Amino acid sequence: MSVTSQPRSVPGLLGAFVVMSLVAGVLGAGLAVPAVGASGLATTSAVEAFDELPTELEETPMAVTSTVLAADGSVITTFFDENRELVPLDQVSPFMQNAIVAIEDERFYEHGGVDAQGLVRALVVNQVSGGTAQGASTLTQQLVKNMLKEQAYLAGDDAGVRAASEKSNARKLKEIRLATALEKRRSKKEILEDYLNITWFGGTVNGVEAASRYYFGTTAAELTLPQAALLAGMVQNPRMYDISDDDLLDAARQRRDTVLNRMYQQGMIDQELRDGALAAEVEPHITPTYQGCANAGTSAYFCDYVYNLITRSDDFEALGRTEEERQLAISRGGYTIRTTLEPKLLETAWKAVKKAIPPDDTSRVAAASVTVEPGTGKVLSLIQNKYYRPTGGRQNTTVNYSTDYRYGGSSGFLTGSTFKPVVLATWLKSGRRLYDTVSGAEGSLPVSSFERCGEKLPSTETWDFHNAGDGSGSGGMSVWDATANSVNGAYVRMENQLDLCDVKKTAQAMGMHLAAPSERQCPDEKKTTQDIPDCVPALVLGVASQSPLTMASAYATLAASGRYCEPVAVTSIKDRNGKPLAVPKQHCEQTLDEDVANTVTLGLSRALTDGTAASTGPLASGQKASGKTGTTNGSQDTWFVGYTPQLSTSVWVGPETVDGKRRKMQGITINGESYGQVYGGTIAAPIWKKIMEAALKGEKIVDFPKADRAMVGTRPVVREPGDDDADDPGNGGGGGTGAGEDDDDDSGDDGDDGADDGGDGGGGAGTDDGGDDGGDDGGDDGGDDGGDGGDGGDDGGDDGGDDGDDGGDDGGDDGEGPAPVPTVTPGGPSTPTP
């Protein structure tokens, strides 16, 4: 029953005295005070007022600290309004149990909730002195008072908190009534346990366990006699006896000694123990319990994501129906939240991003990285090269660059050419092949030549598109070569042969979406949306702003042979009693055809060997990896997203917003090194490699599933005048297209013509390991490099791997708040880069 009744005013000093006297005489007989024997109106009124007081106290759980754990059980951080950890009485030192009884309620085990002797004595003293009823409170009465305060505090009732502590006869009478009732329902051990758990020990420290950890760096079970006496002595006035304040140590010592002498007088300790404790120095070992994500160290941004995920997502209704309710639940509910974070991997990622770009680097360039486990969606690491602090300084920020705006992140970043695998997957789904030939030349196309949901885009404009410095190409080339070298011209023409709605569907199948709600770009969309736009031809070049977490999850779909798993950061939540609560179930779905996903993986396999990240190179262990670089105009956003069968990691590198603007990464000095232009392969790819090599160290090498032979197709052959061997084409899996037509410098490194006879150097159509080392000339082992055919890559463009890859629109905002996808003309940016 909730405490709602208010005691009537007790008439005068006589009524107070009579009631107190009656209570003192009848406590052992029951709760009601009979009016028989009372004389006078004042006496009768006082007794009636006491009888009408409530006898039951609403059972309100105490506010308890919630703890967030990593996957290995280590503590990430805690959240609390009141730092409290509940412990059973058998986990509290007997010294502490006895000390609190000795100093606060020496007849605790004898009375029924109210100490009659102490009560009458205090009444007489207070009435004679003209004060109010105070003192003589038993542990049970103090527990009642603290429970009433806690109840009011948790209900947000400030007046109730004050009423529970006011010095008045009315409040004292209510405590007496409730205390005697409580003693009938609970054992002395239960009352002592609750008292030790609810009691305030100063600051935000509540309960004996938190006090033991804070003041002595130990547990309640391990408290020594001197330590127990110090804590017991603090209860009377935690501010006066605060042992964390050097100026108060003498006062605390004197109070401790009083406790020890009381224990000795009551036979709880012998003289030897007392004398030894009296001689002990007061030696606090202050060990703060830090709370919140700002105190989570390198886990701070992951912590921030988890906190916002739980509080802002309706998937966690077990903690409350609204965001506010869930916030209160975390700060007061005593939950244990276990997450997917792998601390060793996180530490590796932190070292990688910090070494590449120090937090306080004058360039104000940031780096963020996310690692996801393919096939489960578990978010294993989420980090950036900044400190999670709300204070100013270029090394600090609370904006989480890795996540969506809803979960504490930015408005996302343009993805550049890391979006091209979506177009490649759509290409393969349409029945086309990896070895199909497409022109990579720069050029222009009418916007109306692009199709959206079966209809041509209504526009009279023309889109001029160009290739970039790290993705150059011209003439005919295979789709595989265009992918390795990130050739814009080729991919624009590929998209032109597809339906933009199909491209969008593929992106959505991989979990892609805008990082923040955007004003619609397409006429039939909602006013604001997070959908990938399907009416913008420049979509292929990465004009949709997305988060690193989204990109890592999308590529994990390819690593898992087309099985998309929603990101998972929380694996379990248990309440204070260890009872599991409902959390979102792992949701995985086959959203891409296995053959399509596995063939895209083959198509991306050359990025680190002879593609735009060739300067970074493959993983040292020999573990095969696929991936893609991405760079936007002006190098405002640069990426490398790559994966192995075991892990998918995205790395974003770009300038922060300073005074509302983002600079371009051209002619820039980062970490003491000057760059003419930064590409995806310049900084992002090396960071990715360091993370992945450390994460996979000692792990067994795992092969990707085989690509589909039909989707790979047959390597195109270019016959040239005077080539005597042109009639006997090779079938190399490395992706070279022959004389003068391969963008990839590496395709002709050995001087063999791609069309020479004998070349099976890679295994046919790429359905075995032959394609993994793409870029090796198909005729390496057998072709004739003489004749008139020329070198297989003489006319090819730059290998592009030196600095990575670019792709997309200028702009992009790391955004302190939501921002729309940059406005583009119907045709897209005028000078997209890979």
mmCIF file with all atom_site columns, C-alpha atoms in Angstrom, residues 75-166:
data_model
loop_
_atom_site.group_PDB
_atom_site.id
_atom_site.type_symbol
_atom_site.label_atom_id
_atom_site.label_alt_id
_atom_site.label_comp_id
_atom_site.label_asym_id
_atom_site.label_entity_id
_atom_site.label_seq_id
_atom_site.pdbx_PDB_ins_code
_atom_site.Cartn_x
_atom_site.Cartn_y
_atom_site.Cartn_z
_atom_site.occupancy
_atom_site.B_iso_or_equiv
_atom_site.pdbx_formal_charge
_atom_site.auth_seq_id
_atom_site.auth_comp_id
_atom_site.auth_asym_id
_atom_site.auth_atom_id
_atom_site.pdbx_PDB_model_num
ATOM 1  C CA . VAL A 1 75  ? 33.732 -3.225  -17.514 1.00 0.00 ? 75  VAL A CA 1
ATOM 2  C CA . ILE A 1 76  ? 33.303 -0.506  -20.117 1.00 0.00 ? 76  ILE A CA 1
ATOM 3  C CA . THR A 1 77  ? 31.581 1.977   -17.802 1.00 0.00 ? 77  THR A CA 1
ATOM 4  C CA . THR A 1 78  ? 28.815 2.456   -15.262 1.00 0.00 ? 78  THR A CA 1
ATOM 5  C CA . PHE A 1 79  ? 25.747 4.676   -15.141 1.00 0.00 ? 79  PHE A CA 1
ATOM 6  C CA . PHE A 1 80  ? 24.170 5.912   -11.938 1.00 0.00 ? 80  PHE A CA 1
ATOM 7  C CA . ASP A 1 81  ? 22.241 8.663   -10.218 1.00 0.00 ? 81  ASP A CA 1
ATOM 8  C CA . GLU A 1 82  ? 23.268 7.123   -6.920  1.00 0.00 ? 82  GLU A CA 1
ATOM 9  C CA . ASN A 1 83  ? 26.403 5.034   -6.939  1.00 0.00 ? 83  ASN A CA 1
ATOM 10 C CA . ARG A 1 84  ? 25.107 1.874   -5.288  1.00 0.00 ? 84  ARG A CA 1
ATOM 11 C CA . GLU A 1 85  ? 25.734 -1.838  -5.642  1.00 0.00 ? 85  GLU A CA 1
ATOM 12 C CA . LEU A 1 86  ? 23.450 -4.129  -3.686  1.00 0.00 ? 86  LEU A CA 1
ATOM 13 C CA . VAL A 1 87  ? 25.086 -6.917  -1.685  1.00 0.00 ? 87  VAL A CA 1
ATOM 14 C CA . PRO A 1 88  ? 23.562 -9.584  0.566   1.00 0.00 ? 88  PRO A CA 1
ATOM 15 C CA . LEU A 1 89  ? 24.368 -9.413  4.276   1.00 0.00 ? 89  LEU A CA 1
ATOM 16 C CA . ASP A 1 90  ? 26.649 -12.443 4.093   1.00 0.00 ? 90  ASP A CA 1
ATOM 17 C CA . GLN A 1 91  ? 28.892 -10.396 1.774   1.00 0.00 ? 91  GLN A CA 1
ATOM 18 C CA . VAL A 1 92  ? 29.352 -7.660  4.373   1.00 0.00 ? 92  VAL A CA 1
ATOM 19 C CA . SER A 1 93  ? 32.171 -7.936  6.895   1.00 0.00 ? 93  SER A CA 1
ATOM 20 C CA . PRO A 1 94  ? 30.941 -8.908  10.401  1.00 0.00 ? 94  PRO A CA 1
ATOM 21 C CA . PHE A 1 95  ? 33.032 -5.987  11.651  1.00 0.00 ? 95  PHE A CA 1
ATOM 22 C CA . MET A 1 96  ? 30.851 -3.636  9.591   1.00 0.00 ? 96  MET A CA 1
ATOM 23 C CA . GLN A 1 97  ? 27.615 -5.250  10.746  1.00 0.00 ? 97  GLN A CA 1
ATOM 24 C CA . ASN A 1 98  ? 28.593 -4.919  14.394  1.00 0.00 ? 98  ASN A CA 1
ATOM 25 C CA . ALA A 1 99  ? 30.050 -1.432  14.041  1.00 0.00 ? 99  ALA A CA 1
ATOM 26 C CA . ILE A 1 100 ? 26.869 0.045   12.586  1.00 0.00 ? 100 ILE A CA 1
ATOM 27 C CA . VAL A 1 101 ? 24.723 -1.570  15.283  1.00 0.00 ? 101 VAL A CA 1
ATOM 28 C CA . ALA A 1 102 ? 27.067 -0.452  18.068  1.00 0.00 ? 102 ALA A CA 1
ATOM 29 C CA . ILE A 1 103 ? 27.097 3.213   17.067  1.00 0.00 ? 103 ILE A CA 1
ATOM 30 C CA . GLU A 1 104 ? 23.585 3.656   15.642  1.00 0.00 ? 104 GLU A CA 1
ATOM 31 C CA . ASP A 1 105 ? 21.286 1.256   17.540  1.00 0.00 ? 105 ASP A CA 1
ATOM 32 C CA . GLU A 1 106 ? 22.809 -0.776  20.381  1.00 0.00 ? 106 GLU A CA 1
ATOM 33 C CA . ARG A 1 107 ? 19.448 -2.438  21.255  1.00 0.00 ? 107 ARG A CA 1
ATOM 34 C CA . PHE A 1 108 ? 18.695 -3.285  17.599  1.00 0.00 ? 108 PHE A CA 1
ATOM 35 C CA . TYR A 1 109 ? 18.291 -6.994  18.276  1.00 0.00 ? 109 TYR A CA 1
ATOM 36 C CA . GLU A 1 110 ? 16.033 -6.347  21.302  1.00 0.00 ? 110 GLU A CA 1
ATOM 37 C CA . HIS A 1 111 ? 13.398 -3.816  20.226  1.00 0.00 ? 111 HIS A CA 1
ATOM 38 C CA . GLY A 1 112 ? 10.477 -4.123  17.851  1.00 0.00 ? 112 GLY A CA 1
ATOM 39 C CA . GLY A 1 113 ? 11.380 -1.241  15.601  1.00 0.00 ? 113 GLY A CA 1
ATOM 40 C CA . VAL A 1 114 ? 11.340 1.576   18.133  1.00 0.00 ? 114 VAL A CA 1
ATOM 41 C CA . ASP A 1 115 ? 13.641 1.879   21.138  1.00 0.00 ? 115 ASP A CA 1
ATOM 42 C CA . ALA A 1 116 ? 11.240 2.832   23.946  1.00 0.00 ? 116 ALA A CA 1
ATOM 43 C CA . GLN A 1 117 ? 13.962 3.854   26.377  1.00 0.00 ? 117 GLN A CA 1
ATOM 44 C CA . GLY A 1 118 ? 15.701 6.106   23.907  1.00 0.00 ? 118 GLY A CA 1
ATOM 45 C CA . LEU A 1 119 ? 12.428 7.523   22.654  1.00 0.00 ? 119 LEU A CA 1
ATOM 46 C CA . VAL A 1 120 ? 11.173 8.655   26.070  1.00 0.00 ? 120 VAL A CA 1
ATOM 47 C CA . ARG A 1 121 ? 14.559 10.097  26.969  1.00 0.00 ? 121 ARG A CA 1
ATOM 48 C CA . ALA A 1 122 ? 14.731 12.078  23.699  1.00 0.00 ? 122 ALA A CA 1
ATOM 49 C CA . LEU A 1 123 ? 11.135 13.239  24.124  1.00 0.00 ? 123 LEU A CA 1
ATOM 50 C CA . VAL A 1 124 ? 11.771 14.689  27.570  1.00 0.00 ? 124 VAL A CA 1
ATOM 51 C CA . VAL A 1 125 ? 14.981 16.399  26.476  1.00 0.00 ? 125 VAL A CA 1
ATOM 52 C CA . ASN A 1 126 ? 13.423 17.873  23.358  1.00 0.00 ? 126 ASN A CA 1
ATOM 53 C CA . GLN A 1 127 ? 10.252 19.082  25.058  1.00 0.00 ? 127 GLN A CA 1
ATOM 54 C CA . VAL A 1 128 ? 12.146 20.699  27.914  1.00 0.00 ? 128 VAL A CA 1
ATOM 55 C CA . SER A 1 129 ? 14.555 22.381  25.503  1.00 0.00 ? 129 SER A CA 1
ATOM 56 C CA . GLY A 1 130 ? 11.766 23.552  23.261  1.00 0.00 ? 130 GLY A CA 1
ATOM 57 C CA . GLY A 1 131 ? 13.053 21.536  20.274  1.00 0.00 ? 131 GLY A CA 1
ATOM 58 C CA . THR A 1 132 ? 11.322 18.964  18.117  1.00 0.00 ? 132 THR A CA 1
ATOM 59 C CA . ALA A 1 133 ? 11.372 15.215  18.456  1.00 0.00 ? 133 ALA A CA 1
ATOM 60 C CA . GLN A 1 134 ? 14.727 14.081  17.165  1.00 0.00 ? 134 GLN A CA 1
ATOM 61 C CA . GLY A 1 135 ? 17.385 11.509  17.931  1.00 0.00 ? 135 GLY A CA 1
ATOM 62 C CA . ALA A 1 136 ? 16.691 8.047   19.332  1.00 0.00 ? 136 ALA A CA 1
ATOM 63 C CA . SER A 1 137 ? 15.952 6.729   15.812  1.00 0.00 ? 137 SER A CA 1
ATOM 64 C CA . THR A 1 138 ? 16.586 3.021   15.519  1.00 0.00 ? 138 THR A CA 1
ATOM 65 C CA . LEU A 1 139 ? 18.131 1.430   12.434  1.00 0.00 ? 139 LEU A CA 1
ATOM 66 C CA . THR A 1 140 ? 14.624 0.419   11.425  1.00 0.00 ? 140 THR A CA 1
ATOM 67 C CA . GLN A 1 141 ? 13.333 3.983   11.736  1.00 0.00 ? 141 GLN A CA 1
ATOM 68 C CA . GLN A 1 142 ? 16.328 5.272   9.769   1.00 0.00 ? 142 GLN A CA 1
ATOM 69 C CA . LEU A 1 143 ? 15.637 2.667   7.100   1.00 0.00 ? 143 LEU A CA 1
ATOM 70 C CA . VAL A 1 144 ? 12.021 3.838   6.877   1.00 0.00 ? 144 VAL A CA 1
ATOM 71 C CA . LYS A 1 145 ? 13.149 7.459   6.536   1.00 0.00 ? 145 LYS A CA 1
ATOM 72 C CA . ASN A 1 146 ? 15.652 6.554   3.800   1.00 0.00 ? 146 ASN A CA 1
ATOM 73 C CA . MET A 1 147 ? 13.061 4.453   1.984   1.00 0.00 ? 147 MET A CA 1
ATOM 74 C CA . LEU A 1 148 ? 10.588 7.353   2.024   1.00 0.00 ? 148 LEU A CA 1
ATOM 75 C CA . LYS A 1 149 ? 13.276 9.680   0.674   1.00 0.00 ? 149 LYS A CA 1
ATOM 76 C CA . GLU A 1 150 ? 14.272 7.204   -2.029  1.00 0.00 ? 150 GLU A CA 1
ATOM 77 C CA . GLN A 1 151 ? 10.648 6.668   -2.976  1.00 0.00 ? 151 GLN A CA 1
ATOM 78 C CA . ALA A 1 152 ? 10.071 10.399  -3.359  1.00 0.00 ? 152 ALA A CA 1
ATOM 79 C CA . TYR A 1 153 ? 13.358 10.916  -5.216  1.00 0.00 ? 153 TYR A CA 1
ATOM 80 C CA . LEU A 1 154 ? 12.623 8.218   -7.768  1.00 0.00 ? 154 LEU A CA 1
ATOM 81 C CA . ALA A 1 155 ? 9.162  9.693   -8.291  1.00 0.00 ? 155 ALA A CA 1
ATOM 82 C CA . GLY A 1 156 ? 10.638 13.139  -8.873  1.00 0.00 ? 156 GLY A CA 1
ATOM 83 C CA . ASP A 1 157 ? 8.804  14.421  -5.775  1.00 0.00 ? 157 ASP A CA 1
ATOM 84 C CA . ASP A 1 158 ? 11.108 17.083  -4.325  1.00 0.00 ? 158 ASP A CA 1
ATOM 85 C CA . ALA A 1 159 ? 8.561  18.038  -1.652  1.00 0.00 ? 159 ALA A CA 1
ATOM 86 C CA . GLY A 1 160 ? 8.355  14.401  -0.590  1.00 0.00 ? 160 GLY A CA 1
ATOM 87 C CA . VAL A 1 161 ? 12.143 14.247  -0.242  1.00 0.00 ? 161 VAL A CA 1
ATOM 88 C CA . ARG A 1 162 ? 12.083 17.279  2.045   1.00 0.00 ? 162 ARG A CA 1
ATOM 89 C CA . ALA A 1 163 ? 9.150  15.941  4.058   1.00 0.00 ? 163 ALA A CA 1
ATOM 90 C CA . ALA A 1 164 ? 10.953 12.680  4.698   1.00 0.00 ? 164 ALA A CA 1
ATOM 91 C CA . SER A 1 165 ? 13.782 14.574  6.387   1.00 0.00 ? 165 SER A CA 1
ATOM 92 C CA . GLU A 1 166 ? 11.962 17.365  8.190   1.00 0.00 ? 166 GLU A CA 1
#
